[in-house]
Amino acid sequence: MAHAAPAIAARKPAAFSFYALLLALVTLVFGGSLSGCANYDVLVEKDQVCQQKWADIEAALQRRYDLVDNLVATVKGQASFEKTTLENIAKARAEAGQLKMTSDTLTDPEAMKRFNEAQSQLKGSMSRLLAVSESYPELKTNQGFHDLRVSIEGSENRLLRAREEYNGAVKDYNAELGKVRGKVVNKVTGHEFKPREYFKADSGAAAAPKVSF
């Protein structure tokens, strides 16, 4: 019995080291899990911001579509108005309205390119129609037409701001996704998050259609 005590005492440090190591491993795994969850949540939040900003763009685009329809209906009252001009803007309006972007296509460069081109064509057609309208004194002095053109200018300015805010959110989201922690989250989740495409426009799209009376 006198010789057994040292053996028992000798085993205590080994047992202590084992439990300390186990505790350290549990802490490491648990801490890593919390960090991974936090990184995942950051990407989810930034992605949601992008979706909300895109919804603002869609609202601005819908207002543009409605104003184009009102513009065409108003101009049609002039019997001698250029038929080709009206046909072109009607076609551009239909094509732009048919292209709907989703969470999947917003990460597709080709889909976003087609969308941007359709919007640019519509805006160009709108500008040409307004320019041609300058040749019709009856339209220029029509108060309803005047108010409509002012609404178009304001709508284009709102669309410009919405586009800038969306692109800012995309930049923030894509930057987070490109970081090491973003890549780790994607690897663990099976590449759930994809970089979003920017809402680009042609060189003249930053300015609203010119309105002069």
mmCIF file of C-alpha atoms in Angstrom:
data_model
loop_
_atom_site.group_PDB
_atom_site.id
_atom_site.type_symbol
_atom_site.label_atom_id
_atom_site.label_comp_id
_atom_site.label_asym_id
_atom_site.label_seq_id
_atom_site.Cartn_x
_atom_site.Cartn_y
_atom_site.Cartn_z
ATOM 1 C CA MET A 1 0.000 0.000 0.000
ATOM 2 C CA ALA A 2 2.869 2.365 0.754
ATOM 3 C CA HIS A 3 4.206 1.925 -2.802
ATOM 4 C CA ALA A 4 0.803 2.397 -4.575
ATOM 5 C CA ALA A 5 0.311 6.070 -3.693
ATOM 6 C CA PRO A 6 3.145 7.414 -5.871
ATOM 7 C CA ALA A 7 1.791 5.500 -8.880
ATOM 8 C CA ILE A 8 -1.655 7.043 -8.436
ATOM 9 C CA ALA A 9 -0.131 10.472 -8.003
ATOM 10 C CA ALA A 10 1.918 9.976 -11.154
ATOM 11 C CA ARG A 11 -1.220 9.316 -13.186
ATOM 12 C CA LYS A 12 -2.928 12.592 -12.166
ATOM 13 C CA PRO A 13 -0.820 14.932 -14.334
ATOM 14 C CA ALA A 14 -1.435 12.740 -17.383
ATOM 15 C CA ALA A 15 -5.185 12.753 -16.773
ATOM 16 C CA PHE A 16 -5.129 16.520 -16.269
ATOM 17 C CA SER A 17 -3.273 17.014 -19.571
ATOM 18 C CA PHE A 18 -5.793 14.866 -21.416
ATOM 19 C CA TYR A 19 -8.783 16.827 -20.115
ATOM 20 C CA ALA A 20 -7.025 20.131 -20.781
ATOM 21 C CA LEU A 21 -6.342 19.065 -24.344
ATOM 22 C CA LEU A 22 -9.936 17.921 -24.783
ATOM 23 C CA LEU A 23 -11.216 21.235 -23.430
ATOM 24 C CA ALA A 24 -8.929 23.147 -25.778
ATOM 25 C CA LEU A 25 -10.171 21.142 -28.767
ATOM 26 C CA VAL A 26 -13.814 21.684 -27.813
ATOM 27 C CA THR A 27 -13.175 25.413 -27.395
ATOM 28 C CA LEU A 28 -11.430 25.569 -30.746
ATOM 29 C CA VAL A 29 -14.199 23.732 -32.570
ATOM 30 C CA PHE A 30 -16.936 25.705 -30.842
ATOM 31 C CA GLY A 31 -15.176 29.000 -31.455
ATOM 32 C CA GLY A 32 -14.611 28.124 -35.095
ATOM 33 C CA SER A 33 -18.280 27.242 -35.482
ATOM 34 C CA LEU A 34 -19.351 30.569 -34.005
ATOM 35 C CA SER A 35 -16.942 32.417 -36.278
ATOM 36 C CA GLY A 36 -18.205 30.505 -39.304
ATOM 37 C CA CYS A 37 -21.819 31.278 -38.416
ATOM 38 C CA ALA A 38 -20.973 34.952 -37.986
ATOM 39 C CA ASN A 39 -19.279 35.063 -41.399
ATOM 40 C CA TYR A 40 -22.253 33.326 -42.976
ATOM 41 C CA ASP A 41 -24.624 35.826 -41.377
ATOM 42 C CA VAL A 42 -22.572 38.733 -42.721
ATOM 43 C CA LEU A 43 -22.904 37.420 -46.287
ATOM 44 C CA VAL A 44 -26.622 36.810 -45.836
ATOM 45 C CA GLU A 45 -27.130 40.348 -44.578
ATOM 46 C CA LYS A 46 -25.150 41.936 -47.422
ATOM 47 C CA ASP A 47 -26.973 39.793 -49.964
ATOM 48 C CA GLN A 48 -30.305 40.942 -48.522
ATOM 49 C CA VAL A 49 -29.217 44.563 -48.863
ATOM 50 C CA CYS A 50 -28.459 43.901 -52.532
ATOM 51 C CA GLN A 51 -31.898 42.379 -53.023
ATOM 52 C CA GLN A 52 -33.588 45.346 -51.370
ATOM 53 C CA LYS A 53 -31.644 47.815 -53.516
ATOM 54 C CA TRP A 54 -32.528 45.843 -56.636
ATOM 55 C CA ALA A 55 -36.192 46.017 -55.638
ATOM 56 C CA ASP A 56 -35.803 49.809 -55.594
ATOM 57 C CA ILE A 57 -34.430 49.663 -59.139
ATOM 58 C CA GLU A 58 -37.370 47.535 -60.250
ATOM 59 C CA ALA A 59 -39.784 50.065 -58.769
ATOM 60 C CA ALA A 60 -38.017 52.890 -60.624
ATOM 61 C CA LEU A 61 -38.040 50.888 -63.861
ATOM 62 C CA GLN A 62 -41.754 50.171 -63.512
ATOM 63 C CA ARG A 63 -42.359 53.897 -63.151
ATOM 64 C CA ARG A 64 -40.346 54.438 -66.346
ATOM 65 C CA TYR A 65 -42.474 51.847 -68.171
ATOM 66 C CA ASP A 66 -45.697 53.506 -66.996
ATOM 67 C CA LEU A 67 -44.494 56.938 -68.068
ATOM 68 C CA VAL A 68 -43.494 55.607 -71.487
ATOM 69 C CA ASP A 69 -46.992 54.184 -71.928
ATOM 70 C CA ASN A 70 -48.510 57.547 -70.940
ATOM 71 C CA LEU A 71 -46.123 59.369 -73.255
ATOM 72 C CA VAL A 72 -47.038 57.221 -76.243
ATOM 73 C CA ALA A 73 -50.755 57.572 -75.508
ATOM 74 C CA THR A 74 -50.401 61.371 -75.328
ATOM 75 C CA VAL A 75 -48.337 61.690 -78.498
ATOM 76 C CA LYS A 76 -50.693 59.461 -80.480
ATOM 77 C CA GLY A 77 -53.187 62.311 -80.321
ATOM 78 C CA GLN A 78 -51.160 63.996 -83.040
ATOM 79 C CA ALA A 79 -52.339 62.354 -86.261
ATOM 80 C CA SER A 80 -49.236 63.377 -88.189
ATOM 81 C CA PHE A 81 -46.739 62.150 -85.606
ATOM 82 C CA GLU A 82 -44.020 59.863 -86.968
ATOM 83 C CA LYS A 83 -45.355 56.311 -86.955
ATOM 84 C CA THR A 84 -41.873 54.771 -86.964
ATOM 85 C CA THR A 85 -40.876 56.668 -83.836
ATOM 86 C CA LEU A 86 -43.906 55.378 -81.967
ATOM 87 C CA GLU A 87 -43.349 51.835 -83.204
ATOM 88 C CA ASN A 88 -39.722 51.868 -82.100
ATOM 89 C CA ILE A 89 -40.467 53.028 -78.571
ATOM 90 C CA ALA A 90 -43.344 50.554 -78.256
ATOM 91 C CA LYS A 91 -41.020 47.735 -79.283
ATOM 92 C CA ALA A 92 -38.272 48.868 -76.906
ATOM 93 C CA ARG A 93 -40.812 49.152 -74.082
ATOM 94 C CA ALA A 94 -42.072 45.617 -74.682
ATOM 95 C CA GLU A 95 -38.589 44.099 -74.848
ATOM 96 C CA ALA A 96 -37.376 45.885 -71.720
ATOM 97 C CA GLY A 97 -40.481 44.928 -69.766
ATOM 98 C CA GLN A 98 -40.166 41.256 -70.658
ATOM 99 C CA LEU A 99 -36.667 40.880 -69.224
ATOM 100 C CA LYS A 100 -37.057 40.059 -65.544
ATOM 101 C CA MET A 101 -33.990 39.558 -63.397
ATOM 102 C CA THR A 102 -33.902 37.014 -60.562
ATOM 103 C CA SER A 103 -31.402 36.156 -57.838
ATOM 104 C CA ASP A 104 -29.855 33.665 -60.281
ATOM 105 C CA THR A 105 -29.645 35.919 -63.343
ATOM 106 C CA LEU A 106 -28.274 38.819 -61.287
ATOM 107 C CA THR A 107 -25.100 36.741 -60.987
ATOM 108 C CA ASP A 108 -25.046 35.950 -64.724
ATOM 109 C CA PRO A 109 -22.905 38.414 -66.763
ATOM 110 C CA GLU A 110 -24.659 37.629 -70.052
ATOM 111 C CA ALA A 111 -28.150 37.995 -68.582
ATOM 112 C CA MET A 112 -27.237 41.320 -66.994
ATOM 113 C CA LYS A 113 -25.689 42.487 -70.268
ATOM 114 C CA ARG A 114 -28.930 41.767 -72.153
ATOM 115 C CA PHE A 115 -30.915 43.530 -69.457
ATOM 116 C CA ASN A 116 -28.693 46.612 -69.563
ATOM 117 C CA GLU A 117 -28.868 46.758 -73.355
ATOM 118 C CA ALA A 118 -32.664 46.553 -73.331
ATOM 119 C CA GLN A 119 -32.899 49.389 -70.821
ATOM 120 C CA SER A 120 -30.449 51.521 -72.806
ATOM 121 C CA GLN A 121 -32.459 50.982 -75.997
ATOM 122 C CA LEU A 122 -35.662 51.999 -74.243
ATOM 123 C CA LYS A 123 -34.085 55.134 -72.833
ATOM 124 C CA GLY A 124 -32.661 56.018 -76.249
ATOM 125 C CA SER A 125 -36.065 55.579 -77.884
ATOM 126 C CA MET A 126 -37.656 57.731 -75.210
ATOM 127 C CA SER A 127 -35.125 60.499 -75.769
ATOM 128 C CA ARG A 128 -35.659 60.415 -79.537
ATOM 129 C CA LEU A 129 -39.427 60.601 -79.120
ATOM 130 C CA LEU A 130 -39.110 63.622 -76.849
ATOM 131 C CA ALA A 131 -36.747 65.271 -79.311
ATOM 132 C CA VAL A 132 -39.159 64.740 -82.216
ATOM 133 C CA SER A 133 -41.996 66.138 -80.106
ATOM 134 C CA GLU A 134 -40.265 69.522 -80.191
ATOM 135 C CA SER A 135 -41.534 69.893 -83.769
ATOM 136 C CA TYR A 136 -45.172 69.817 -82.657
ATOM 137 C CA PRO A 137 -46.348 73.145 -81.189
ATOM 138 C CA GLU A 138 -49.592 71.584 -79.969
ATOM 139 C CA LEU A 139 -47.633 69.160 -77.798
ATOM 140 C CA LYS A 140 -45.236 71.775 -76.478
ATOM 141 C CA THR A 141 -48.103 73.934 -75.251
ATOM 142 C CA ASN A 142 -50.100 71.033 -73.813
ATOM 143 C CA GLN A 143 -50.009 71.201 -70.000
ATOM 144 C CA GLY A 144 -50.492 67.456 -69.632
ATOM 145 C CA PHE A 145 -47.565 66.804 -71.953
ATOM 146 C CA HIS A 146 -45.480 69.349 -70.041
ATOM 147 C CA ASP A 147 -46.207 67.633 -66.721
ATOM 148 C CA LEU A 148 -45.451 64.232 -68.237
ATOM 149 C CA ARG A 149 -42.031 65.327 -69.428
ATOM 150 C CA VAL A 150 -41.181 66.741 -66.017
ATOM 151 C CA SER A 151 -42.244 63.424 -64.458
ATOM 152 C CA ILE A 152 -39.982 61.555 -66.886
ATOM 153 C CA GLU A 153 -37.004 63.677 -65.928
ATOM 154 C CA GLY A 154 -37.647 63.095 -62.214
ATOM 155 C CA SER A 155 -38.117 59.371 -62.804
ATOM 156 C CA GLU A 156 -34.792 59.088 -64.616
ATOM 157 C CA ASN A 157 -33.026 60.885 -61.788
ATOM 158 C CA ARG A 158 -34.553 58.494 -59.235
ATOM 159 C CA LEU A 159 -33.481 55.542 -61.364
ATOM 160 C CA LEU A 160 -29.949 56.900 -61.481
ATOM 161 C CA ARG A 161 -29.791 57.138 -57.681
ATOM 162 C CA ALA A 162 -31.288 53.657 -57.274
ATOM 163 C CA ARG A 163 -28.700 52.230 -59.653
ATOM 164 C CA GLU A 164 -25.848 53.900 -57.785
ATOM 165 C CA GLU A 165 -27.099 52.575 -54.439
ATOM 166 C CA TYR A 166 -27.487 49.064 -55.840
ATOM 167 C CA ASN A 167 -23.985 49.076 -57.307
ATOM 168 C CA GLY A 168 -22.632 50.283 -53.965
ATOM 169 C CA ALA A 169 -24.324 47.374 -52.198
ATOM 170 C CA VAL A 170 -22.993 44.940 -54.817
ATOM 171 C CA LYS A 171 -19.466 46.267 -54.335
ATOM 172 C CA ASP A 172 -19.741 45.727 -50.575
ATOM 173 C CA TYR A 173 -21.179 42.224 -50.995
ATOM 174 C CA ASN A 174 -18.673 41.127 -53.651
ATOM 175 C CA ALA A 175 -15.775 42.426 -51.548
ATOM 176 C CA GLU A 176 -16.939 40.364 -48.567
ATOM 177 C CA LEU A 177 -17.369 37.312 -50.772
ATOM 178 C CA GLY A 178 -13.852 37.713 -52.136
ATOM 179 C CA LYS A 179 -12.234 37.709 -48.696
ATOM 180 C CA VAL A 180 -10.769 34.539 -47.204
ATOM 181 C CA ARG A 181 -13.650 34.173 -44.759
ATOM 182 C CA GLY A 182 -16.135 34.547 -47.613
ATOM 183 C CA LYS A 183 -14.397 31.851 -49.613
ATOM 184 C CA VAL A 184 -14.376 29.570 -46.566
ATOM 185 C CA VAL A 185 -18.128 30.026 -46.096
ATOM 186 C CA ASN A 186 -18.706 29.231 -49.772
ATOM 187 C CA LYS A 187 -16.563 26.104 -49.550
ATOM 188 C CA VAL A 188 -18.408 24.862 -46.485
ATOM 189 C CA THR A 189 -21.871 25.679 -47.858
ATOM 190 C CA GLY A 190 -21.190 24.375 -51.350
ATOM 191 C CA HIS A 191 -20.776 27.723 -53.146
ATOM 192 C CA GLU A 192 -24.175 29.084 -52.166
ATOM 193 C CA PHE A 193 -23.093 32.700 -52.626
ATOM 194 C CA LYS A 194 -22.079 34.042 -56.047
ATOM 195 C CA PRO A 195 -20.742 37.466 -57.057
ATOM 196 C CA ARG A 196 -23.435 39.797 -58.337
ATOM 197 C CA GLU A 197 -23.204 41.743 -61.564
ATOM 198 C CA TYR A 198 -23.359 45.530 -61.577
ATOM 199 C CA PHE A 199 -26.211 47.422 -63.165
ATOM 200 C CA LYS A 200 -24.271 49.138 -65.926
ATOM 201 C CA ALA A 201 -25.482 51.717 -68.406
ATOM 202 C CA ASP A 202 -24.250 53.316 -71.597
ATOM 203 C CA SER A 203 -22.252 56.515 -71.514
ATOM 204 C CA GLY A 204 -25.290 58.726 -71.970
ATOM 205 C CA ALA A 205 -27.593 56.971 -69.546
ATOM 206 C CA ALA A 206 -26.426 58.942 -66.525
ATOM 207 C CA ALA A 207 -28.331 61.998 -67.751
ATOM 208 C CA ALA A 208 -32.100 62.173 -67.787
ATOM 209 C CA PRO A 209 -33.813 62.837 -71.126
ATOM 210 C CA LYS A 210 -33.410 66.511 -71.968
ATOM 211 C CA VAL A 211 -36.536 68.512 -71.306
ATOM 212 C CA SER A 212 -36.879 71.926 -72.965
ATOM 213 C CA PHE A 213 -39.856 74.098 -73.656
#
